[in-house]
Amino acid sequence: MINLIAVIIAIAGVLAALGHLGYLAMLNNAAGKRAGGTPIAQYVKTRWPIAAGTTAASLFAWLLTSGGTTLDIIAILLAAGSGITATKALQSTQQKYRSGN
């Protein structure tokens, strides 16, 4: 049962991290196509390490779910932490560049 919970949390962490990575890629692509997009591209460049780190951590947590109960608990903590970090980083980036007012 704990393994199933660990796998679900790990998958959620991977999805959150990939969402952040994808948003940064989309933002960087749009900044490259737009005149005056250099400041946005520079901002995105500073955010890549966070996105890559949370993605790597969540994938590693998913890998840990193939171990025993102790590794499942470590995987839950690692995946939850990386997922929360990725979600907060995504929200701060979205808030910084939100438009439509």
JSON list of C-alpha atoms in Angstrom, two decimals:
[
{"chain": "A", "resi": 1, "resn": "MET", "atom": "CA", "xyz": [0.00, 0.00, 0.00]},
{"chain": "A", "resi": 2, "resn": "ILE", "atom": "CA", "xyz": [2.80, 2.44, 0.86]},
{"chain": "A", "resi": 3, "resn": "ASN", "atom": "CA", "xyz": [4.40, 1.65, -2.48]},
{"chain": "A", "resi": 4, "resn": "LEU", "atom": "CA", "xyz": [1.27, 2.69, -4.36]},
{"chain": "A", "resi": 5, "resn": "ILE", "atom": "CA", "xyz": [1.15, 5.96, -2.44]},
{"chain": "A", "resi": 6, "resn": "ALA", "atom": "CA", "xyz": [4.85, 6.56, -3.15]},
{"chain": "A", "resi": 7, "resn": "VAL", "atom": "CA", "xyz": [4.40, 5.90, -6.87]},
{"chain": "A", "resi": 8, "resn": "ILE", "atom": "CA", "xyz": [1.41, 8.26, -7.11]},
{"chain": "A", "resi": 9, "resn": "ILE", "atom": "CA", "xyz": [3.25, 11.04, -5.27]},
{"chain": "A", "resi": 10, "resn": "ALA", "atom": "CA", "xyz": [6.35, 10.48, -7.41]},
{"chain": "A", "resi": 11, "resn": "ILE", "atom": "CA", "xyz": [4.32, 10.70, -10.62]},
{"chain": "A", "resi": 12, "resn": "ALA", "atom": "CA", "xyz": [2.66, 13.89, -9.36]},
{"chain": "A", "resi": 13, "resn": "GLY", "atom": "CA", "xyz": [6.10, 15.32, -8.57]},
{"chain": "A", "resi": 14, "resn": "VAL", "atom": "CA", "xyz": [7.37, 14.46, -12.06]},
{"chain": "A", "resi": 15, "resn": "LEU", "atom": "CA", "xyz": [4.32, 16.06, -13.66]},
{"chain": "A", "resi": 16, "resn": "ALA", "atom": "CA", "xyz": [4.74, 19.25, -11.63]},
{"chain": "A", "resi": 17, "resn": "ALA", "atom": "CA", "xyz": [8.43, 19.47, -12.49]},
{"chain": "A", "resi": 18, "resn": "LEU", "atom": "CA", "xyz": [7.81, 18.80, -16.17]},
{"chain": "A", "resi": 19, "resn": "GLY", "atom": "CA", "xyz": [5.07, 21.45, -16.14]},
{"chain": "A", "resi": 20, "resn": "HIS", "atom": "CA", "xyz": [7.56, 24.00, -14.87]},
{"chain": "A", "resi": 21, "resn": "LEU", "atom": "CA", "xyz": [10.16, 22.88, -17.40]},
{"chain": "A", "resi": 22, "resn": "GLY", "atom": "CA", "xyz": [7.63, 23.10, -20.23]},
{"chain": "A", "resi": 23, "resn": "TYR", "atom": "CA", "xyz": [6.43, 26.56, -19.19]},
{"chain": "A", "resi": 24, "resn": "LEU", "atom": "CA", "xyz": [10.00, 27.84, -19.14]},
{"chain": "A", "resi": 25, "resn": "ALA", "atom": "CA", "xyz": [10.63, 26.36, -22.58]},
{"chain": "A", "resi": 26, "resn": "MET", "atom": "CA", "xyz": [7.48, 28.01, -23.94]},
{"chain": "A", "resi": 27, "resn": "LEU", "atom": "CA", "xyz": [8.39, 31.34, -22.35]},
{"chain": "A", "resi": 28, "resn": "ASN", "atom": "CA", "xyz": [11.93, 31.17, -23.71]},
{"chain": "A", "resi": 29, "resn": "ASN", "atom": "CA", "xyz": [10.66, 30.33, -27.20]},
{"chain": "A", "resi": 30, "resn": "ALA", "atom": "CA", "xyz": [8.22, 33.25, -27.15]},
{"chain": "A", "resi": 31, "resn": "ALA", "atom": "CA", "xyz": [10.92, 35.62, -25.87]},
{"chain": "A", "resi": 32, "resn": "GLY", "atom": "CA", "xyz": [13.24, 34.57, -28.67]},
{"chain": "A", "resi": 33, "resn": "LYS", "atom": "CA", "xyz": [10.64, 35.35, -31.32]},
{"chain": "A", "resi": 34, "resn": "ARG", "atom": "CA", "xyz": [9.70, 38.74, -29.91]},
{"chain": "A", "resi": 35, "resn": "ALA", "atom": "CA", "xyz": [11.62, 41.97, -30.27]},
{"chain": "A", "resi": 36, "resn": "GLY", "atom": "CA", "xyz": [12.75, 43.12, -26.84]},
{"chain": "A", "resi": 37, "resn": "GLY", "atom": "CA", "xyz": [12.44, 39.65, -25.35]},
{"chain": "A", "resi": 38, "resn": "THR", "atom": "CA", "xyz": [16.02, 39.61, -24.09]},
{"chain": "A", "resi": 39, "resn": "PRO", "atom": "CA", "xyz": [15.18, 40.38, -20.43]},
{"chain": "A", "resi": 40, "resn": "ILE", "atom": "CA", "xyz": [12.67, 37.53, -20.37]},
{"chain": "A", "resi": 41, "resn": "ALA", "atom": "CA", "xyz": [15.17, 35.15, -21.96]},
{"chain": "A", "resi": 42, "resn": "GLN", "atom": "CA", "xyz": [17.74, 36.14, -19.34]},
{"chain": "A", "resi": 43, "resn": "TYR", "atom": "CA", "xyz": [15.22, 35.54, -16.55]},
{"chain": "A", "resi": 44, "resn": "VAL", "atom": "CA", "xyz": [14.39, 32.11, -17.98]},
{"chain": "A", "resi": 45, "resn": "LYS", "atom": "CA", "xyz": [18.10, 31.29, -18.12]},
{"chain": "A", "resi": 46, "resn": "THR", "atom": "CA", "xyz": [18.32, 31.84, -14.35]},
{"chain": "A", "resi": 47, "resn": "ARG", "atom": "CA", "xyz": [15.34, 29.53, -13.76]},
{"chain": "A", "resi": 48, "resn": "TRP", "atom": "CA", "xyz": [16.65, 26.51, -15.72]},
{"chain": "A", "resi": 49, "resn": "PRO", "atom": "CA", "xyz": [18.70, 25.09, -12.81]},
{"chain": "A", "resi": 50, "resn": "ILE", "atom": "CA", "xyz": [15.64, 25.03, -10.54]},
{"chain": "A", "resi": 51, "resn": "ALA", "atom": "CA", "xyz": [13.54, 23.31, -13.20]},
{"chain": "A", "resi": 52, "resn": "ALA", "atom": "CA", "xyz": [16.26, 20.79, -14.02]},
{"chain": "A", "resi": 53, "resn": "GLY", "atom": "CA", "xyz": [16.95, 20.07, -10.36]},
{"chain": "A", "resi": 54, "resn": "THR", "atom": "CA", "xyz": [13.33, 19.47, -9.42]},
{"chain": "A", "resi": 55, "resn": "THR", "atom": "CA", "xyz": [12.85, 17.29, -12.49]},
{"chain": "A", "resi": 56, "resn": "ALA", "atom": "CA", "xyz": [15.92, 15.20, -11.68]},
{"chain": "A", "resi": 57, "resn": "ALA", "atom": "CA", "xyz": [14.90, 14.88, -8.02]},
{"chain": "A", "resi": 58, "resn": "SER", "atom": "CA", "xyz": [11.37, 13.80, -8.85]},
{"chain": "A", "resi": 59, "resn": "LEU", "atom": "CA", "xyz": [12.59, 11.25, -11.41]},
{"chain": "A", "resi": 60, "resn": "PHE", "atom": "CA", "xyz": [15.05, 9.90, -8.85]},
{"chain": "A", "resi": 61, "resn": "ALA", "atom": "CA", "xyz": [12.22, 9.65, -6.32]},
{"chain": "A", "resi": 62, "resn": "TRP", "atom": "CA", "xyz": [10.19, 7.67, -8.84]},
{"chain": "A", "resi": 63, "resn": "LEU", "atom": "CA", "xyz": [13.15, 5.35, -9.28]},
{"chain": "A", "resi": 64, "resn": "LEU", "atom": "CA", "xyz": [13.38, 4.86, -5.51]},
{"chain": "A", "resi": 65, "resn": "THR", "atom": "CA", "xyz": [9.82, 3.51, -5.44]},
{"chain": "A", "resi": 66, "resn": "SER", "atom": "CA", "xyz": [11.14, 0.22, -6.82]},
{"chain": "A", "resi": 67, "resn": "GLY", "atom": "CA", "xyz": [12.89, -0.44, -3.48]},
{"chain": "A", "resi": 68, "resn": "GLY", "atom": "CA", "xyz": [11.52, -1.41, -0.11]},
{"chain": "A", "resi": 69, "resn": "THR", "atom": "CA", "xyz": [9.38, 0.45, 2.39]},
{"chain": "A", "resi": 70, "resn": "THR", "atom": "CA", "xyz": [12.23, 2.65, 3.62]},
{"chain": "A", "resi": 71, "resn": "LEU", "atom": "CA", "xyz": [13.01, 3.78, 0.09]},
{"chain": "A", "resi": 72, "resn": "ASP", "atom": "CA", "xyz": [9.31, 4.38, -0.50]},
{"chain": "A", "resi": 73, "resn": "ILE", "atom": "CA", "xyz": [9.21, 6.79, 2.44]},
{"chain": "A", "resi": 74, "resn": "ILE", "atom": "CA", "xyz": [12.34, 8.57, 1.18]},
{"chain": "A", "resi": 75, "resn": "ALA", "atom": "CA", "xyz": [10.75, 8.71, -2.29]},
{"chain": "A", "resi": 76, "resn": "ILE", "atom": "CA", "xyz": [7.58, 10.26, -0.86]},
{"chain": "A", "resi": 77, "resn": "LEU", "atom": "CA", "xyz": [9.56, 12.98, 0.91]},
{"chain": "A", "resi": 78, "resn": "LEU", "atom": "CA", "xyz": [11.78, 13.67, -2.09]},
{"chain": "A", "resi": 79, "resn": "ALA", "atom": "CA", "xyz": [8.94, 13.68, -4.63]},
{"chain": "A", "resi": 80, "resn": "ALA", "atom": "CA", "xyz": [6.71, 15.84, -2.46]},
{"chain": "A", "resi": 81, "resn": "GLY", "atom": "CA", "xyz": [9.51, 18.32, -1.85]},
{"chain": "A", "resi": 82, "resn": "SER", "atom": "CA", "xyz": [10.49, 18.56, -5.49]},
{"chain": "A", "resi": 83, "resn": "GLY", "atom": "CA", "xyz": [6.87, 18.79, -6.61]},
{"chain": "A", "resi": 84, "resn": "ILE", "atom": "CA", "xyz": [6.10, 21.58, -4.17]},
{"chain": "A", "resi": 85, "resn": "THR", "atom": "CA", "xyz": [9.27, 23.45, -5.13]},
{"chain": "A", "resi": 86, "resn": "ALA", "atom": "CA", "xyz": [8.48, 23.11, -8.85]},
{"chain": "A", "resi": 87, "resn": "THR", "atom": "CA", "xyz": [4.90, 24.26, -8.34]},
{"chain": "A", "resi": 88, "resn": "LYS", "atom": "CA", "xyz": [5.95, 27.33, -6.34]},
{"chain": "A", "resi": 89, "resn": "ALA", "atom": "CA", "xyz": [8.63, 28.20, -8.91]},
{"chain": "A", "resi": 90, "resn": "LEU", "atom": "CA", "xyz": [6.08, 27.84, -11.71]},
{"chain": "A", "resi": 91, "resn": "GLN", "atom": "CA", "xyz": [3.58, 30.05, -9.89]},
{"chain": "A", "resi": 92, "resn": "SER", "atom": "CA", "xyz": [6.16, 32.76, -9.27]},
{"chain": "A", "resi": 93, "resn": "THR", "atom": "CA", "xyz": [7.18, 32.76, -12.94]},
{"chain": "A", "resi": 94, "resn": "GLN", "atom": "CA", "xyz": [3.58, 32.87, -14.08]},
{"chain": "A", "resi": 95, "resn": "GLN", "atom": "CA", "xyz": [2.79, 35.70, -11.70]},
{"chain": "A", "resi": 96, "resn": "LYS", "atom": "CA", "xyz": [5.78, 37.70, -12.93]},
{"chain": "A", "resi": 97, "resn": "TYR", "atom": "CA", "xyz": [4.71, 37.45, -16.59]},
{"chain": "A", "resi": 98, "resn": "ARG", "atom": "CA", "xyz": [0.94, 37.24, -16.27]},
{"chain": "A", "resi": 99, "resn": "SER", "atom": "CA", "xyz": [-0.87, 39.45, -18.75]},
{"chain": "A", "resi": 100, "resn": "GLY", "atom": "CA", "xyz": [-4.46, 40.06, -19.73]},
{"chain": "A", "resi": 101, "resn": "ASN", "atom": "CA", "xyz": [-5.37, 42.96, -17.50]}
]
